[in-house]
PDB file of C-alpha atoms in Angstrom:
ATOM      1  CA  UNK A 258     -17.138  19.226  -8.309  1.00 88.00           C
ATOM      2  CA  UNK A 259     -13.305  19.662  -7.637  1.00 96.00           C
ATOM      3  CA  UNK A 260     -11.251  16.898  -6.562  1.00 96.00           C
ATOM      4  CA  UNK A 261     -11.102  18.911  -2.815  1.00 97.00           C
ATOM      5  CA  UNK A 262     -15.134  19.273  -2.845  1.00 97.00           C
ATOM      6  CA  UNK A 263     -15.146  15.087  -3.226  1.00 97.00           C
ATOM      7  CA  UNK A 264     -13.513  15.056  -0.453  1.00 98.00           C
ATOM      8  CA  UNK A 265     -14.299  17.309   1.812  1.00 98.00           C
ATOM      9  CA  UNK A 266     -18.200  15.956   1.059  1.00 98.00           C
ATOM     10  CA  UNK A 267     -17.032  12.621   1.314  1.00 98.00           C
ATOM     11  CA  UNK A 268     -15.624  13.323   4.490  1.00 98.00           C
ATOM     12  CA  UNK A 269     -18.201  15.305   6.336  1.00 98.00           C
ATOM     13  CA  UNK A 270     -20.834  11.627   5.160  1.00 98.00           C
ATOM     14  CA  UNK A 271     -17.870   9.403   7.428  1.00 98.00           C
ATOM     15  CA  UNK A 272     -17.891  12.397  10.143  1.00 98.00           C
ATOM     16  CA  UNK A 273     -21.802  11.857  10.646  1.00 98.00           C
ATOM     17  CA  UNK A 274     -21.657   7.704  10.542  1.00 98.00           C
ATOM     18  CA  UNK A 275     -19.222   7.756  13.117  1.00 98.00           C
ATOM     19  CA  UNK A 276     -21.314  10.085  15.006  1.00 98.00           C
ATOM     20  CA  UNK A 277     -24.224   8.142  14.318  1.00 98.00           C
ATOM     21  CA  UNK A 278     -22.204   4.976  14.876  1.00 98.00           C
ATOM     22  CA  UNK A 279     -20.607   6.894  18.268  1.00 98.00           C
ATOM     23  CA  UNK A 280     -24.659   7.399  19.616  1.00 98.00           C
ATOM     24  CA  UNK A 281     -26.110   4.018  18.486  1.00 98.00           C
ATOM     25  CA  UNK A 282     -23.846   2.586  21.798  1.00 98.00           C
ATOM     26  CA  UNK A 283     -24.021   5.674  23.774  1.00 98.00           C
ATOM     27  CA  UNK A 284     -20.083   6.665  23.256  1.00 98.00           C
ATOM     28  CA  UNK A 285     -19.509  10.646  22.889  1.00 98.00           C
ATOM     29  CA  UNK A 286     -18.225  10.591  19.092  1.00 97.00           C
ATOM     30  CA  UNK A 287     -15.467  13.278  20.483  1.00 97.00           C
ATOM     31  CA  UNK A 288     -13.421   9.855  21.810  1.00 96.00           C
ATOM     32  CA  UNK A 289     -13.333   8.599  17.803  1.00 98.00           C
ATOM     33  CA  UNK A 290     -10.603   9.598  16.287  1.00 98.00           C
ATOM     34  CA  UNK A 291     -10.697   9.411  11.968  1.00 98.00           C
ATOM     35  CA  UNK A 292      -6.927   8.814  11.126  1.00 98.00           C
ATOM     36  CA  UNK A 293      -7.238   8.897   6.872  1.00 98.00           C
ATOM     37  CA  UNK A 294      -5.412   6.277   5.173  1.00 98.00           C
ATOM     38  CA  UNK A 295      -3.496   8.302   2.547  1.00 97.00           C
ATOM     39  CA  UNK A 296      -1.108   4.738   1.104  1.00 95.00           C
ATOM     40  CA  UNK A 297      -0.830   5.226  -2.716  1.00 95.00           C
ATOM     41  CA  UNK A 298      -2.288   8.468  -2.562  1.00 96.00           C
ATOM     42  CA  UNK A 299      -1.247  11.991  -3.251  1.00 96.00           C
ATOM     43  CA  UNK A 300       0.443  15.261  -1.507  1.00 97.00           C
ATOM     44  CA  UNK A 301      -2.623  17.182  -3.695  1.00 97.00           C
ATOM     45  CA  UNK A 302      -5.051  14.917  -1.532  1.00 98.00           C
ATOM     46  CA  UNK A 303      -3.162  14.746   1.811  1.00 98.00           C
ATOM     47  CA  UNK A 304      -3.685  18.388   1.509  1.00 98.00           C
ATOM     48  CA  UNK A 305      -6.839  19.265   0.945  1.00 98.00           C
ATOM     49  CA  UNK A 306      -8.376  16.218   3.810  1.00 98.00           C
ATOM     50  CA  UNK A 307      -6.221  19.147   5.920  1.00 98.00           C
ATOM     51  CA  UNK A 308      -8.406  21.433   4.477  1.00 98.00           C
ATOM     52  CA  UNK A 309     -10.807  19.719   4.810  1.00 98.00           C
ATOM     53  CA  UNK A 310     -10.454  19.420   8.763  1.00 98.00           C
ATOM     54  CA  UNK A 311      -8.604  15.795   9.081  1.00 98.00           C
ATOM     55  CA  UNK A 312      -6.348  15.959  11.691  1.00 98.00           C
ATOM     56  CA  UNK A 313      -5.140  12.332  11.380  1.00 98.00           C
ATOM     57  CA  UNK A 314      -2.766  10.685   9.116  1.00 98.00           C
ATOM     58  CA  UNK A 315      -2.093   7.464   8.556  1.00 98.00           C
ATOM     59  CA  UNK A 316       0.149   5.624   5.675  1.00 98.00           C
ATOM     60  CA  UNK A 317       1.749   1.880   5.749  1.00 97.00           C
ATOM     61  CA  UNK A 318       4.926   2.098   4.633  1.00 97.00           C
ATOM     62  CA  UNK A 319       7.695   3.902   5.712  1.00 97.00           C
ATOM     63  CA  UNK A 320       8.998   4.906   2.243  1.00 97.00           C
ATOM     64  CA  UNK A 321       5.811   6.962   1.349  1.00 97.00           C
ATOM     65  CA  UNK A 322       5.870   8.469   5.326  1.00 98.00           C
ATOM     66  CA  UNK A 323       8.607  10.250   3.629  1.00 97.00           C
ATOM     67  CA  UNK A 324       7.568  12.045   0.463  1.00 97.00           C
ATOM     68  CA  UNK A 325       4.710  12.591   2.673  1.00 97.00           C
ATOM     69  CA  UNK A 326       4.138  13.955   6.038  1.00 98.00           C
ATOM     70  CA  UNK A 327       7.238  15.833   6.230  1.00 97.00           C
ATOM     71  CA  UNK A 328       4.674  18.129   3.975  1.00 97.00           C
ATOM     72  CA  UNK A 329       2.109  18.164   7.201  1.00 98.00           C
ATOM     73  CA  UNK A 330       0.891  21.435   9.078  1.00 97.00           C
ATOM     74  CA  UNK A 331       2.785  21.301  12.523  1.00 97.00           C
ATOM     75  CA  UNK A 332      -0.612  20.887  14.141  1.00 98.00           C
ATOM     76  CA  UNK A 333      -1.300  17.493  11.649  1.00 98.00           C
ATOM     77  CA  UNK A 334      -0.901  13.821  13.519  1.00 98.00           C
ATOM     78  CA  UNK A 335       1.255  11.551  11.932  1.00 98.00           C
ATOM     79  CA  UNK A 336       0.345   7.787  12.390  1.00 98.00           C
ATOM     80  CA  UNK A 337       2.422   4.954  10.804  1.00 98.00           C
ATOM     81  CA  UNK A 338      -0.546   1.627  11.121  1.00 98.00           C
ATOM     82  CA  UNK A 339       1.597  -0.368   8.766  1.00 96.00           C
ATOM     83  CA  UNK A 340       4.178  -3.870   9.429  1.00 94.00           C
ATOM     84  CA  UNK A 341       7.402  -2.536  11.212  1.00 95.00           C
ATOM     85  CA  UNK A 342      11.351  -3.108   9.534  1.00 93.00           C
ATOM     86  CA  UNK A 343      13.576  -3.656  11.945  1.00 93.00           C
ATOM     87  CA  UNK A 344      16.054  -2.213   9.631  1.00 95.00           C
ATOM     88  CA  UNK A 345      13.285   0.664   9.458  1.00 96.00           C
ATOM     89  CA  UNK A 346      12.774   1.182  12.705  1.00 96.00           C
ATOM     90  CA  UNK A 347      15.147   3.996  13.699  1.00 96.00           C
ATOM     91  CA  UNK A 348      12.869   5.818  10.234  1.00 96.00           C
ATOM     92  CA  UNK A 349       9.486   5.025  11.517  1.00 97.00           C
ATOM     93  CA  UNK A 350      10.103   6.238  15.243  1.00 96.00           C
ATOM     94  CA  UNK A 351      11.733   9.945  13.546  1.00 94.00           C
ATOM     95  CA  UNK A 352       8.668  10.137  11.511  1.00 96.00           C
ATOM     96  CA  UNK A 353       5.606   9.200  13.469  1.00 97.00           C
ATOM     97  CA  UNK A 354       3.413  10.735  16.511  1.00 98.00           C
ATOM     98  CA  UNK A 355       2.392   6.939  16.853  1.00 98.00           C
ATOM     99  CA  UNK A 356       2.651   3.794  15.559  1.00 98.00           C
ATOM    100  CA  UNK A 357       0.061   1.101  15.634  1.00 98.00           C
ATOM    101  CA  UNK A 358       1.885  -2.382  14.438  1.00 96.00           C
ATOM    102  CA  UNK A 359       4.631  -2.908  17.487  1.00 98.00           C
ATOM    103  CA  UNK A 360       4.309  -7.361  17.026  1.00 97.00           C
ATOM    104  CA  UNK A 361       7.020  -7.501  18.999  1.00 97.00           C
ATOM    105  CA  UNK A 362       9.385  -6.967  21.864  1.00 98.00           C
ATOM    106  CA  UNK A 363      11.662  -6.910  19.721  1.00 97.00           C
ATOM    107  CA  UNK A 364      10.041  -3.707  17.810  1.00 98.00           C
ATOM    108  CA  UNK A 365       9.557  -2.555  20.506  1.00 98.00           C
ATOM    109  CA  UNK A 366      13.163  -2.057  21.465  1.00 98.00           C
ATOM    110  CA  UNK A 367      13.867  -0.461  18.678  1.00 98.00           C
ATOM    111  CA  UNK A 368      11.389   2.232  18.858  1.00 98.00           C
ATOM    112  CA  UNK A 369      12.106   3.096  22.592  1.00 98.00           C
ATOM    113  CA  UNK A 370      16.171   3.236  20.878  1.00 97.00           C
ATOM    114  CA  UNK A 371      14.950   5.620  18.141  1.00 96.00           C
ATOM    115  CA  UNK A 372      12.874   7.784  19.894  1.00 96.00           C
ATOM    116  CA  UNK A 373      15.213   8.130  23.228  1.00 96.00           C
ATOM    117  CA  UNK A 374      17.622   9.163  19.938  1.00 94.00           C
ATOM    118  CA  UNK A 375      14.885  12.283  19.218  1.00 91.00           C
ATOM    119  CA  UNK A 376      14.836  13.034  23.189  1.00 91.00           C
ATOM    120  CA  UNK A 377      10.605  11.897  22.430  1.00 92.00           C
ATOM    121  CA  UNK A 378       8.272   9.948  23.400  1.00 95.00           C
ATOM    122  CA  UNK A 379       6.355   7.468  20.424  1.00 98.00           C
ATOM    123  CA  UNK A 380       3.045   7.008  20.950  1.00 98.00           C
ATOM    124  CA  UNK A 381       2.339   3.194  20.087  1.00 98.00           C
ATOM    125  CA  UNK A 382      -0.570   0.612  20.064  1.00 98.00           C
ATOM    126  CA  UNK A 383       0.136  -3.252  20.445  1.00 98.00           C
ATOM    127  CA  UNK A 384      -0.697  -5.478  17.049  1.00 98.00           C
ATOM    128  CA  UNK A 385      -3.651  -8.355  18.081  1.00 98.00           C
ATOM    129  CA  UNK A 386      -4.075 -11.032  14.562  1.00 96.00           C
ATOM    130  CA  UNK A 387      -7.198 -11.898  16.259  1.00 93.00           C
ATOM    131  CA  UNK A 388      -7.832 -14.224  13.244  1.00 84.00           C
ATOM    132  CA  UNK A 389      -4.815 -15.802  13.548  1.00 82.00           C
ATOM    133  CA  UNK A 390      -3.622 -15.512  10.264  1.00 76.00           C
ATOM    134  CA  UNK A 391      -0.290 -16.984   9.136  1.00 79.00           C
ATOM    135  CA  UNK A 392      -0.287 -14.206   6.468  1.00 77.00           C
ATOM    136  CA  UNK A 393      -0.862 -11.311   9.216  1.00 84.00           C
ATOM    137  CA  UNK A 394       1.556  -9.843  11.586  1.00 88.00           C
ATOM    138  CA  UNK A 395       0.744  -9.427  15.755  1.00 95.00           C
ATOM    139  CA  UNK A 396       1.091 -11.653  17.663  1.00 96.00           C
ATOM    140  CA  UNK A 397      -1.240 -13.630  19.383  1.00 96.00           C
ATOM    141  CA  UNK A 398      -4.008 -13.837  21.716  1.00 97.00           C
ATOM    142  CA  UNK A 399      -1.785 -15.585  24.547  1.00 96.00           C
ATOM    143  CA  UNK A 400       0.953 -13.312  23.860  1.00 96.00           C
ATOM    144  CA  UNK A 401      -0.274  -9.673  24.157  1.00 98.00           C
ATOM    145  CA  UNK A 402      -0.340  -9.660  28.372  1.00 98.00           C
ATOM    146  CA  UNK A 403       3.342 -11.032  27.541  1.00 98.00           C
ATOM    147  CA  UNK A 404       4.060  -7.990  24.747  1.00 98.00           C
ATOM    148  CA  UNK A 405       1.904  -5.375  26.672  1.00 98.00           C
ATOM    149  CA  UNK A 406       4.276  -5.699  29.182  1.00 98.00           C
ATOM    150  CA  UNK A 407       7.461  -5.497  27.250  1.00 98.00           C
ATOM    151  CA  UNK A 408       6.010  -2.622  26.165  1.00 98.00           C
ATOM    152  CA  UNK A 409       5.418  -0.565  29.502  1.00 98.00           C
ATOM    153  CA  UNK A 410       8.468  -1.314  30.529  1.00 98.00           C
ATOM    154  CA  UNK A 411      10.080   0.978  27.673  1.00 98.00           C
ATOM    155  CA  UNK A 412       9.989   4.095  29.315  1.00 96.00           C
ATOM    156  CA  UNK A 413       9.766   6.710  25.550  1.00 97.00           C
ATOM    157  CA  UNK A 414       6.749   4.269  24.702  1.00 98.00           C
ATOM    158  CA  UNK A 415       3.301   5.243  25.308  1.00 98.00           C
ATOM    159  CA  UNK A 416       1.279   2.568  24.851  1.00 98.00           C
ATOM    160  CA  UNK A 417      -2.460   4.055  24.340  1.00 98.00           C
ATOM    161  CA  UNK A 418      -4.473   0.272  23.096  1.00 98.00           C
ATOM    162  CA  UNK A 419      -4.389  -2.109  20.864  1.00 98.00           C
ATOM    163  CA  UNK A 420      -4.583  -2.788  16.872  1.00 98.00           C
ATOM    164  CA  UNK A 421      -5.954  -5.295  14.648  1.00 97.00           C
ATOM    165  CA  UNK A 422      -6.517  -5.710  11.143  1.00 95.00           C
ATOM    166  CA  UNK A 423     -10.027  -8.525  11.004  1.00 95.00           C
ATOM    167  CA  UNK A 424     -10.215 -11.217   8.442  1.00 92.00           C
ATOM    168  CA  UNK A 425     -12.290  -9.874   5.423  1.00 90.00           C
ATOM    169  CA  UNK A 426     -15.766 -11.304   6.478  1.00 91.00           C
ATOM    170  CA  UNK A 427     -17.827 -10.344   9.850  1.00 92.00           C
ATOM    171  CA  UNK A 428     -15.268  -8.727  11.531  1.00 96.00           C
ATOM    172  CA  UNK A 429     -17.869  -7.612  15.056  1.00 98.00           C
ATOM    173  CA  UNK A 430     -16.866 -10.029  16.299  1.00 97.00           C
ATOM    174  CA  UNK A 431     -13.127  -9.553  16.222  1.00 97.00           C
ATOM    175  CA  UNK A 432     -13.586  -6.444  17.534  1.00 98.00           C
ATOM    176  CA  UNK A 433     -15.716  -7.875  20.714  1.00 98.00           C
ATOM    177  CA  UNK A 434     -12.655 -10.300  21.561  1.00 98.00           C
ATOM    178  CA  UNK A 435      -9.898  -7.467  21.328  1.00 98.00           C
ATOM    179  CA  UNK A 436     -11.791  -4.672  23.138  1.00 98.00           C
ATOM    180  CA  UNK A 437     -12.165  -7.528  25.727  1.00 98.00           C
ATOM    181  CA  UNK A 438      -8.899  -7.915  25.790  1.00 98.00           C
ATOM    182  CA  UNK A 439      -7.217  -4.640  26.010  1.00 98.00           C
ATOM    183  CA  UNK A 440     -10.324  -4.574  28.569  1.00 98.00           C
ATOM    184  CA  UNK A 441      -8.152  -7.587  30.600  1.00 98.00           C
ATOM    185  CA  UNK A 442      -5.069  -5.357  29.885  1.00 98.00           C
ATOM    186  CA  UNK A 443      -5.856  -2.160  31.338  1.00 98.00           C
ATOM    187  CA  UNK A 444      -5.776  -0.623  28.865  1.00 98.00           C
ATOM    188  CA  UNK A 445      -8.393   2.171  26.528  1.00 96.00           C
ATOM    189  CA  UNK A 446      -6.844   2.627  23.266  1.00 98.00           C
ATOM    190  CA  UNK A 447      -8.544   0.065  20.577  1.00 98.00           C
ATOM    191  CA  UNK A 448      -7.133   1.219  17.069  1.00 98.00           C
ATOM    192  CA  UNK A 449     -10.236  -0.846  14.788  1.00 98.00           C
ATOM    193  CA  UNK A 450     -12.156  -1.186  11.936  1.00 98.00           C
ATOM    194  CA  UNK A 451     -11.659  -0.058   8.406  1.00 98.00           C
ATOM    195  CA  UNK A 452     -13.787   1.328   5.929  1.00 97.00           C
ATOM    196  CA  UNK A 453     -16.010  -1.038   5.069  1.00 96.00           C
ATOM    197  CA  UNK A 454     -16.276  -1.909   9.187  1.00 98.00           C
ATOM    198  CA  UNK A 455     -15.984   0.997  10.799  1.00 98.00           C
ATOM    199  CA  UNK A 456     -19.163   1.265  12.181  1.00 98.00           C
ATOM    200  CA  UNK A 457     -19.284  -1.504  13.650  1.00 98.00           C
ATOM    201  CA  UNK A 458     -16.222  -0.824  14.762  1.00 98.00           C
ATOM    202  CA  UNK A 459     -16.676   2.718  17.175  1.00 98.00           C
ATOM    203  CA  UNK A 460     -20.196   0.017  17.994  1.00 98.00           C
ATOM    204  CA  UNK A 461     -18.201  -2.603  20.067  1.00 98.00           C
ATOM    205  CA  UNK A 462     -15.948   0.316  21.366  1.00 98.00           C
ATOM    206  CA  UNK A 463     -13.234   1.896  18.879  1.00 98.00           C
ATOM    207  CA  UNK A 464     -11.108   5.035  19.600  1.00 98.00           C
ATOM    208  CA  UNK A 465      -9.420   5.123  16.453  1.00 98.00           C
ATOM    209  CA  UNK A 466     -10.145   4.186  13.152  1.00 98.00           C
ATOM    210  CA  UNK A 467      -8.653   3.930  10.098  1.00 98.00           C
ATOM    211  CA  UNK A 468      -9.930   4.865   7.279  1.00 98.00           C
ATOM    212  CA  UNK A 469      -8.792   5.243   2.907  1.00 97.00           C
ATOM    213  CA  UNK A 470     -11.470   4.409  -0.107  1.00 97.00           C
ATOM    214  CA  UNK A 471     -14.590   5.334   2.084  1.00 97.00           C
ATOM    215  CA  UNK A 472     -12.678   8.866   1.717  1.00 98.00           C
ATOM    216  CA  UNK A 473     -10.226   9.577  -0.811  1.00 97.00           C
ATOM    217  CA  UNK A 474     -12.082   6.901  -3.736  1.00 93.00           C
ATOM    218  CA  UNK A 475     -10.801   3.423  -4.331  1.00 85.00           C
ATOM    219  CA  UNK A 476      -6.778   3.075  -4.590  1.00 69.00           C
ATOM    220  CA  UNK A 477      -5.451   2.922  -8.340  1.00 59.00           C
TER     221      UNK A 477
END
């Protein structure tokens, strides 16, 4: 089987699982966006995924995105899903259609200025550290309302919702907590769930799932 055929087969399995998880929760599968996480994968894999039907692509690092995003067809949607360093906010805003890890008002302001300079509006998600992990980025749940208010005040940013990367283990309670927090803030977008747990995330309301390993195989 060719590499392109492998990716197409993996995609078919993932889409079937998304469909089943959504239906179990009484949700329309069309409400769930699959973002193919292409971290460490070659451009050939990215383009094979596009040919198989993927239209949303995610990268963790600005530098790696700069080597791939410009080669994507015009109708592809480009997501930056990793933390944005303040000195890379300008580049991030030029590269991406959506930024998933806004974790401070300073980053939000920098992204807004860069978006304004490019005469565009940038979709963003506020990252919440649901597990209160010292080694992870994200605003605390208690700090989320203030950050959401700050982002909403920036007209160049289109706040879509909340994003989280729960600690390993039983992630479902974190998905529930993020959903409840988003609802309390009047937000409907939930970027949550990865290869190991995207079905549970969908059952708990995810609107965006970020899947890499299940689609492309283990990273080298």
